[in-house]
Every structure is written in structure tokens, then in C-alpha cells.
PDB file of C-alpha atoms in Angstrom:
ATOM      1  CA  GLY A 122      99.346  74.723 118.207  1.00 48.00           C
ATOM      2  CA  GLU A 123     102.632  76.480 118.630  1.00 55.00           C
ATOM      3  CA  ASP A 124     102.763  80.180 117.786  1.00 83.00           C
ATOM      4  CA  VAL A 125     105.321  82.718 116.710  1.00 90.00           C
ATOM      5  CA  GLU A 126     104.380  86.328 117.416  1.00 92.00           C
ATOM      6  CA  GLN A 127     105.816  89.625 116.244  1.00 93.00           C
ATOM      7  CA  SER A 128     104.700  93.214 116.273  1.00 88.00           C
ATOM      8  CA  LEU A 129     103.444  94.234 112.847  1.00 89.00           C
ATOM      9  CA  PHE A 130     105.127  97.605 112.312  1.00 94.00           C
ATOM     10  CA  LEU A 131     108.355  99.422 113.178  1.00 97.00           C
ATOM     11  CA  SER A 132     109.466 102.821 111.921  1.00 97.00           C
ATOM     12  CA  VAL A 133     112.958 104.233 112.447  1.00 97.00           C
ATOM     13  CA  ARG A 134     115.097 107.059 111.084  1.00 97.00           C
ATOM     14  CA  GLU A 135     118.009 106.349 108.797  1.00 97.00           C
ATOM     15  CA  GLY A 136     121.173 105.789 110.822  1.00 97.00           C
ATOM     16  CA  ASP A 137     119.323 104.680 113.957  1.00 97.00           C
ATOM     17  CA  SER A 138     119.290 101.104 115.236  1.00 97.00           C
ATOM     18  CA  SER A 139     116.234  98.928 114.649  1.00 97.00           C
ATOM     19  CA  VAL A 140     115.169  96.206 117.041  1.00 98.00           C
ATOM     20  CA  ILE A 141     112.597  93.690 115.903  1.00 98.00           C
ATOM     21  CA  ASN A 142     111.216  91.365 118.556  1.00 97.00           C
ATOM     22  CA  CYS A 143     109.688  87.907 118.360  1.00 96.00           C
ATOM     23  CA  THR A 144     108.277  85.453 120.870  1.00 95.00           C
ATOM     24  CA  TYR A 145     107.692  81.779 120.302  1.00 92.00           C
ATOM     25  CA  THR A 146     106.131  78.994 122.296  1.00 87.00           C
ATOM     26  CA  ASP A 147     107.851  75.782 121.200  1.00 81.00           C
ATOM     27  CA  SER A 148     110.627  75.241 123.737  1.00 78.00           C
ATOM     28  CA  SER A 149     112.025  72.375 121.658  1.00 81.00           C
ATOM     29  CA  SER A 150     112.862  74.617 118.688  1.00 78.00           C
ATOM     30  CA  THR A 151     116.244  73.735 117.254  1.00 82.00           C
ATOM     31  CA  TYR A 152     116.908  76.761 115.087  1.00 88.00           C
ATOM     32  CA  LEU A 153     115.444  80.238 115.010  1.00 92.00           C
ATOM     33  CA  TYR A 154     115.584  82.308 111.875  1.00 93.00           C
ATOM     34  CA  TRP A 155     115.148  85.796 110.563  1.00 95.00           C
ATOM     35  CA  TYR A 156     113.961  86.116 106.979  1.00 94.00           C
ATOM     36  CA  LYS A 157     113.654  89.321 104.952  1.00 95.00           C
ATOM     37  CA  GLN A 158     110.994  89.909 102.319  1.00 92.00           C
ATOM     38  CA  GLU A 159     111.291  92.806  99.915  1.00 91.00           C
ATOM     39  CA  PRO A 160     108.234  93.980  97.928  1.00 86.00           C
ATOM     40  CA  GLY A 161     107.105  91.483  95.304  1.00 81.00           C
ATOM     41  CA  ALA A 162     109.764  88.927  96.259  1.00 84.00           C
ATOM     42  CA  GLY A 163     110.022  85.708  98.187  1.00 85.00           C
ATOM     43  CA  LEU A 164     111.638  85.366 101.590  1.00 89.00           C
ATOM     44  CA  GLN A 165     115.398  85.366 101.899  1.00 90.00           C
ATOM     45  CA  LEU A 166     117.276  84.068 104.890  1.00 90.00           C
ATOM     46  CA  LEU A 167     118.967  86.914 106.743  1.00 93.00           C
ATOM     47  CA  THR A 168     120.473  85.080 109.669  1.00 93.00           C
ATOM     48  CA  TYR A 169     119.760  82.246 112.062  1.00 91.00           C
ATOM     49  CA  ILE A 170     120.768  81.124 115.535  1.00 92.00           C
ATOM     50  CA  PHE A 171     121.042  77.680 117.016  1.00 90.00           C
ATOM     51  CA  SER A 172     118.971  77.234 120.140  1.00 88.00           C
ATOM     52  CA  ASN A 173     121.986  76.682 122.415  1.00 89.00           C
ATOM     53  CA  MET A 174     123.421  80.111 121.560  1.00 91.00           C
ATOM     54  CA  ASP A 175     122.615  83.424 123.261  1.00 93.00           C
ATOM     55  CA  MET A 176     123.876  85.801 120.642  1.00 95.00           C
ATOM     56  CA  LYS A 177     125.070  85.901 117.093  1.00 94.00           C
ATOM     57  CA  GLN A 178     126.588  88.877 115.315  1.00 95.00           C
ATOM     58  CA  ASP A 179     126.962  89.250 111.577  1.00 91.00           C
ATOM     59  CA  GLN A 180     128.138  92.681 110.395  1.00 94.00           C
ATOM     60  CA  ARG A 181     125.243  95.076 111.124  1.00 96.00           C
ATOM     61  CA  LEU A 182     122.981  92.315 112.420  1.00 96.00           C
ATOM     62  CA  THR A 183     122.847  91.078 116.008  1.00 97.00           C
ATOM     63  CA  VAL A 184     120.536  88.263 117.050  1.00 97.00           C
ATOM     64  CA  LEU A 185     119.754  87.798 120.734  1.00 97.00           C
ATOM     65  CA  LEU A 186     118.051  84.699 122.053  1.00 96.00           C
ATOM     66  CA  ASN A 187     116.556  84.400 125.526  1.00 94.00           C
ATOM     67  CA  LYS A 188     115.583  80.759 125.631  1.00 92.00           C
ATOM     68  CA  LYS A 189     114.089  80.986 129.107  1.00 92.00           C
ATOM     69  CA  ASP A 190     111.627  83.675 127.992  1.00 93.00           C
ATOM     70  CA  LYS A 191     111.361  82.271 124.441  1.00 92.00           C
ATOM     71  CA  HIS A 192     112.250  85.691 123.076  1.00 95.00           C
ATOM     72  CA  LEU A 193     114.253  86.400 119.942  1.00 96.00           C
ATOM     73  CA  SER A 194     115.344  89.789 118.689  1.00 97.00           C
ATOM     74  CA  LEU A 195     117.057  91.157 115.614  1.00 98.00           C
ATOM     75  CA  ARG A 196     119.025  94.374 115.902  1.00 98.00           C
ATOM     76  CA  ILE A 197     120.043  96.193 112.741  1.00 97.00           C
ATOM     77  CA  ALA A 198     122.719  98.796 113.383  1.00 98.00           C
ATOM     78  CA  ASP A 199     122.942 101.973 111.279  1.00 97.00           C
ATOM     79  CA  THR A 200     119.633 101.209 109.553  1.00 98.00           C
ATOM     80  CA  GLN A 201     119.516 102.239 105.891  1.00 97.00           C
ATOM     81  CA  THR A 202     116.590 102.916 103.566  1.00 95.00           C
ATOM     82  CA  GLY A 203     117.465  99.671 101.784  1.00 94.00           C
ATOM     83  CA  ASP A 204     116.619  97.806 104.988  1.00 96.00           C
ATOM     84  CA  SER A 205     112.945  98.714 104.542  1.00 96.00           C
ATOM     85  CA  ALA A 206     111.198  95.352 104.174  1.00 96.00           C
ATOM     86  CA  ILE A 207     109.121  92.827 106.078  1.00 95.00           C
ATOM     87  CA  TYR A 208     111.099  90.737 108.542  1.00 97.00           C
ATOM     88  CA  PHE A 209     109.832  87.309 109.516  1.00 95.00           C
ATOM     89  CA  CYS A 210     110.834  85.396 112.584  1.00 94.00           C
ATOM     90  CA  ALA A 211     110.640  81.601 112.231  1.00 92.00           C
ATOM     91  CA  GLU A 212     111.333  78.645 114.455  1.00 88.00           C
ATOM     92  CA  SER A 213     111.858  75.026 113.589  1.00 83.00           C
ATOM     93  CA  ARG A 214     112.290  71.706 115.171  1.00 73.00           C
ATOM     94  CA  ASN A 215     110.896  69.611 112.360  1.00 68.00           C
ATOM     95  CA  ASP A 216     108.840  71.978 110.240  1.00 75.00           C
ATOM     96  CA  MET A 217     109.150  75.721 110.166  1.00 81.00           C
ATOM     97  CA  ARG A 218     106.629  78.111 111.711  1.00 86.00           C
ATOM     98  CA  PHE A 219     106.618  81.767 110.759  1.00 89.00           C
ATOM     99  CA  GLY A 220     105.465  84.866 112.525  1.00 91.00           C
ATOM    100  CA  ALA A 221     103.203  87.337 110.724  1.00 90.00           C
ATOM    101  CA  GLY A 222     106.147  89.599 109.875  1.00 93.00           C
ATOM    102  CA  THR A 223     107.246  93.055 111.022  1.00 95.00           C
ATOM    103  CA  ARG A 224     107.128  95.785 108.400  1.00 95.00           C
ATOM    104  CA  LEU A 225     110.199  97.978 108.920  1.00 97.00           C
ATOM    105  CA  THR A 226     109.995 101.470 107.462  1.00 97.00           C
ATOM    106  CA  VAL A 227     113.171 103.541 107.387  1.00 97.00           C
ATOM    107  CA  LYS A 228     112.666 107.283 107.063  1.00 95.00           C
ATOM    108  CA  PRO A 229     115.425 109.451 105.580  1.00 91.00           C
TER     109      PRO A 229
ATOM    110  CA  ASN B 260     121.745  77.118  89.977  1.00 74.00           C
ATOM    111  CA  ALA B 261     118.401  78.777  89.337  1.00 82.00           C
ATOM    112  CA  GLY B 262     117.243  77.847  92.853  1.00 93.00           C
ATOM    113  CA  VAL B 263     113.464  77.638  93.254  1.00 95.00           C
ATOM    114  CA  THR B 264     111.385  78.805  90.307  1.00 95.00           C
ATOM    115  CA  GLN B 265     107.638  79.305  90.218  1.00 96.00           C
ATOM    116  CA  THR B 266     105.217  79.910  87.376  1.00 96.00           C
ATOM    117  CA  PRO B 267     103.101  81.839  86.699  1.00 96.00           C
ATOM    118  CA  LYS B 268     103.956  85.081  88.512  1.00 94.00           C
ATOM    119  CA  PHE B 269     100.376  86.332  88.383  1.00 95.00           C
ATOM    120  CA  ARG B 270      97.024  84.757  87.610  1.00 96.00           C
ATOM    121  CA  ILE B 271      93.388  85.778  87.770  1.00 97.00           C
ATOM    122  CA  LEU B 272      90.854  82.951  88.008  1.00 97.00           C
ATOM    123  CA  LYS B 273      87.093  82.925  87.969  1.00 97.00           C
ATOM    124  CA  ILE B 274      85.258  81.097  90.747  1.00 97.00           C
ATOM    125  CA  GLY B 275      85.131  77.377  89.987  1.00 97.00           C
ATOM    126  CA  GLN B 276      88.056  77.343  87.569  1.00 97.00           C
ATOM    127  CA  SER B 277      91.064  75.088  88.053  1.00 96.00           C
ATOM    128  CA  MET B 278      94.760  75.711  87.726  1.00 97.00           C
ATOM    129  CA  THR B 279      98.161  74.298  88.613  1.00 98.00           C
ATOM    130  CA  LEU B 280     100.918  76.370  90.176  1.00 98.00           C
ATOM    131  CA  GLN B 281     104.295  75.060  89.114  1.00 98.00           C
ATOM    132  CA  CYS B 282     107.370  74.825  91.336  1.00 98.00           C
ATOM    133  CA  THR B 283     110.791  73.492  90.386  1.00 98.00           C
ATOM    134  CA  GLN B 284     114.090  73.402  92.269  1.00 97.00           C
ATOM    135  CA  ASP B 285     117.493  72.426  90.924  1.00 96.00           C
ATOM    136  CA  MET B 286     119.313  71.974  94.232  1.00 95.00           C
ATOM    137  CA  ASN B 287     118.451  68.298  94.654  1.00 95.00           C
ATOM    138  CA  HIS B 288     116.548  69.084  97.855  1.00 95.00           C
ATOM    139  CA  ASN B 289     114.354  66.358  99.244  1.00 94.00           C
ATOM    140  CA  TYR B 290     112.008  68.626 101.191  1.00 94.00           C
ATOM    141  CA  MET B 291     109.592  70.923  99.410  1.00 95.00           C
ATOM    142  CA  TYR B 292     106.796  73.112 100.744  1.00 95.00           C
ATOM    143  CA  TRP B 293     103.850  75.166  99.581  1.00 97.00           C
ATOM    144  CA  TYR B 294     102.807  78.192 101.630  1.00 95.00           C
ATOM    145  CA  ARG B 295     100.182  80.854 101.203  1.00 95.00           C
ATOM    146  CA  GLN B 296     100.652  84.389 102.458  1.00 91.00           C
ATOM    147  CA  ASP B 297      97.579  86.506 103.075  1.00 89.00           C
ATOM    148  CA  PRO B 298      97.898  90.290 103.591  1.00 79.00           C
ATOM    149  CA  GLY B 299      99.313  91.149 107.012  1.00 73.00           C
ATOM    150  CA  MET B 300      99.697  87.494 107.875  1.00 78.00           C
ATOM    151  CA  GLY B 301     102.563  85.091 108.133  1.00 81.00           C
ATOM    152  CA  LEU B 302     103.022  82.077 105.927  1.00 89.00           C
ATOM    153  CA  LYS B 303     100.634  79.186 106.325  1.00 90.00           C
ATOM    154  CA  LEU B 304     101.806  75.731 105.266  1.00 91.00           C
ATOM    155  CA  ILE B 305      99.482  74.102 102.716  1.00 95.00           C
ATOM    156  CA  TYR B 306     101.301  70.880 101.810  1.00 95.00           C
ATOM    157  CA  TYR B 307     104.801  69.549 102.039  1.00 94.00           C
ATOM    158  CA  SER B 308     106.820  66.686 100.666  1.00 95.00           C
ATOM    159  CA  VAL B 309     109.801  64.854 102.145  1.00 93.00           C
ATOM    160  CA  GLY B 310     110.794  63.215  98.878  1.00 94.00           C
ATOM    161  CA  ALA B 311     109.570  61.996  95.522  1.00 95.00           C
ATOM    162  CA  GLY B 312     106.317  60.090  95.878  1.00 95.00           C
ATOM    163  CA  ILE B 313     105.625  61.345  99.415  1.00 95.00           C
ATOM    164  CA  THR B 314     103.341  64.254 100.296  1.00 96.00           C
ATOM    165  CA  ASP B 315     101.564  65.334 103.446  1.00 94.00           C
ATOM    166  CA  LYS B 316      99.066  67.955 104.555  1.00 94.00           C
ATOM    167  CA  GLY B 317     100.099  71.124 106.299  1.00 91.00           C
ATOM    168  CA  GLU B 318      98.015  73.567 108.291  1.00 88.00           C
ATOM    169  CA  VAL B 319      95.585  74.683 105.512  1.00 93.00           C
ATOM    170  CA  PRO B 320      95.282  71.913 102.877  1.00 95.00           C
ATOM    171  CA  ASN B 321      91.569  72.168 102.042  1.00 96.00           C
ATOM    172  CA  GLY B 322      90.909  73.074  98.410  1.00 96.00           C
ATOM    173  CA  TYR B 323      94.372  72.067  97.239  1.00 97.00           C
ATOM    174  CA  ASN B 324      96.178  68.989  95.987  1.00 97.00           C
ATOM    175  CA  VAL B 325      99.829  68.249  95.303  1.00 98.00           C
ATOM    176  CA  SER B 326     101.956  65.596  93.686  1.00 97.00           C
ATOM    177  CA  ARG B 327     105.669  64.857  93.756  1.00 97.00           C
ATOM    178  CA  SER B 328     106.601  62.557  90.914  1.00 97.00           C
ATOM    179  CA  THR B 329     110.199  63.832  90.729  1.00 97.00           C
ATOM    180  CA  THR B 330     112.654  65.374  93.195  1.00 97.00           C
ATOM    181  CA  GLU B 331     112.661  68.617  91.210  1.00 97.00           C
ATOM    182  CA  ASP B 332     108.945  69.348  90.763  1.00 98.00           C
ATOM    183  CA  PHE B 333     106.186  69.975  93.294  1.00 98.00           C
ATOM    184  CA  PRO B 334     103.049  71.339  91.562  1.00 98.00           C
ATOM    185  CA  LEU B 335     100.083  72.674  93.549  1.00 98.00           C
ATOM    186  CA  ARG B 336      96.622  72.122  92.100  1.00 98.00           C
ATOM    187  CA  LEU B 337      93.492  74.167  92.782  1.00 96.00           C
ATOM    188  CA  GLU B 338      90.455  72.236  91.546  1.00 90.00           C
ATOM    189  CA  LEU B 339      87.527  74.604  92.191  1.00 94.00           C
ATOM    190  CA  ALA B 340      88.879  78.069  92.838  1.00 96.00           C
ATOM    191  CA  ALA B 341      87.163  80.115  95.537  1.00 97.00           C
ATOM    192  CA  PRO B 342      87.647  83.787  96.521  1.00 96.00           C
ATOM    193  CA  SER B 343      89.139  82.601  99.825  1.00 96.00           C
ATOM    194  CA  GLN B 344      92.080  81.247  97.818  1.00 97.00           C
ATOM    195  CA  THR B 345      93.107  84.729  96.720  1.00 97.00           C
ATOM    196  CA  SER B 346      96.626  84.942  98.118  1.00 96.00           C
ATOM    197  CA  VAL B 347     100.306  84.901  97.291  1.00 95.00           C
ATOM    198  CA  TYR B 348     101.661  81.374  97.048  1.00 97.00           C
ATOM    199  CA  PHE B 349     105.265  80.531  97.821  1.00 95.00           C
ATOM    200  CA  CYS B 350     107.093  77.333  97.129  1.00 96.00           C
ATOM    201  CA  ALA B 351     110.194  76.511  99.168  1.00 94.00           C
ATOM    202  CA  SER B 352     112.735  73.746  99.413  1.00 95.00           C
ATOM    203  CA  THR B 353     115.357  72.651 101.895  1.00 92.00           C
ATOM    204  CA  ARG B 354     118.069  70.059 102.127  1.00 89.00           C
ATOM    205  CA  ASP B 355     117.368  69.099 105.729  1.00 81.00           C
ATOM    206  CA  ARG B 356     114.059  69.179 107.548  1.00 76.00           C
ATOM    207  CA  GLY B 357     114.029  72.280 109.747  1.00 72.00           C
ATOM    208  CA  GLY B 358     116.972  73.761 107.863  1.00 77.00           C
ATOM    209  CA  GLU B 359     117.171  76.975 105.859  1.00 82.00           C
ATOM    210  CA  GLN B 360     114.365  77.148 103.341  1.00 88.00           C
ATOM    211  CA  TYR B 361     114.954  78.568  99.888  1.00 91.00           C
ATOM    212  CA  PHE B 362     111.923  80.383  98.523  1.00 92.00           C
ATOM    213  CA  GLY B 363     110.639  80.949  95.037  1.00 93.00           C
ATOM    214  CA  PRO B 364     109.501  84.438  93.977  1.00 91.00           C
ATOM    215  CA  GLY B 365     105.817  83.651  94.546  1.00 94.00           C
ATOM    216  CA  THR B 366     102.627  83.462  92.509  1.00 96.00           C
ATOM    217  CA  ARG B 367     100.004  86.135  93.105  1.00 95.00           C
ATOM    218  CA  LEU B 368      96.581  84.568  92.567  1.00 97.00           C
ATOM    219  CA  THR B 369      93.285  86.440  92.476  1.00 96.00           C
ATOM    220  CA  VAL B 370      89.962  84.578  92.364  1.00 97.00           C
ATOM    221  CA  THR B 371      86.963  86.691  91.386  1.00 95.00           C
TER     222      THR B 371
END
């Protein structure tokens, strides 16, 4: 089947930038998403990018898509302790497939 | 709008017991999904529904059943609970297939 892969852990210092990477295999994906999960809560959509775009910026968040390499990244500028969470990459054409999630820890 | 609500929040079952996890959405979404999330893993799709009266299996349907008698409700049934079903269960809904999914807060189930 098609897979979505992410590294499991990332640790950064407060104020630094965080970059979370994701690779996927389904070249026909229509949308690619980043979801955030805080402890004890469900997933919340953070941002998404349409597959014909290379980049999308939304305040502190920048999404980069390299469709040729099937690589998606999420950059969080000026990372804060409140950004500590698990971040899930997901791709969809019909149904949605999720990566295993990257646990971001922000140290003061 | 309340969005997607799930009950209960927590449940402990003994092996062989049955239970129903409830999911309701008030956004008039046609598509609804049940996922399970195991520690350190992504979400695995159990069942989904594209509208009232229509359900289909996802990636890991064994041991579960669903029904969709109304647009709003999509209950998940465990008939004979097994320790392998210990997980956090999330219900989600979306307006369009492949579109943004709205998640409930989850049900943490332990089978001992």
C-alpha cells in the first residue's frame, strides 16, 4: 500500500526554527496536510497544501512541497513551548493516510 | 456547532465484553471515519461511511462493526473485546472525500 513516513522525534530550543519532514509514496495525492495533536486531544488541522503548489506560508508556518521527490516539510518559525505536540503529515486523493507523527519537544 | 463528539472518554473492558463507542457530528457531513491510534503509531482506518446507510471497511476492520442509520451518528461496536484492541479511538468527519477531517476528542479504551 501507499505509505507516509516521518521521523518520530524532534527537539528544539525555544525561539529556534523547527523543521518537520515527511515523505509519501502516492504521486496522485491531491492535498497534503499537517495536523497537530496536543496531549489527550484529537487531531486539529494546522495547514494544508494543494499538490500543484510548491510553498504555502501562514504566519509562523511554512509548508514546502517537492512533488518530484514526494517530500513535504513544515517549518515553524520562532518555536514556542506551546508548539510542543505531535505533528502528523497526511496525504489524500480519496481517503486520507497519516504518518506515525513527529513528537516536537520545545525546550526553554 | 459542537463539531464531532465522542463518548465515552475512557473505558476499561474485560476480555470478551462488548461495547459501543458513540460518535456524533452536527456539521451535516456525509463522510465519517473511525480510526485507532496505537502508541507511537499513526492513525489506522477501521471503517468509514460515505453517507447514511453506507459503510465500508478500512485498513483494520477485524473485530469491529459499524452502522450509519443517520447522517449525524456513526457508532463503532466491539463484540468480543481483546487486549489487541487497547487503543485510542478517534472519530472524524468531512464534507468532501479527501478534504479536511474534523476529529473528535477520542476514546481511550483498555482491554484487560
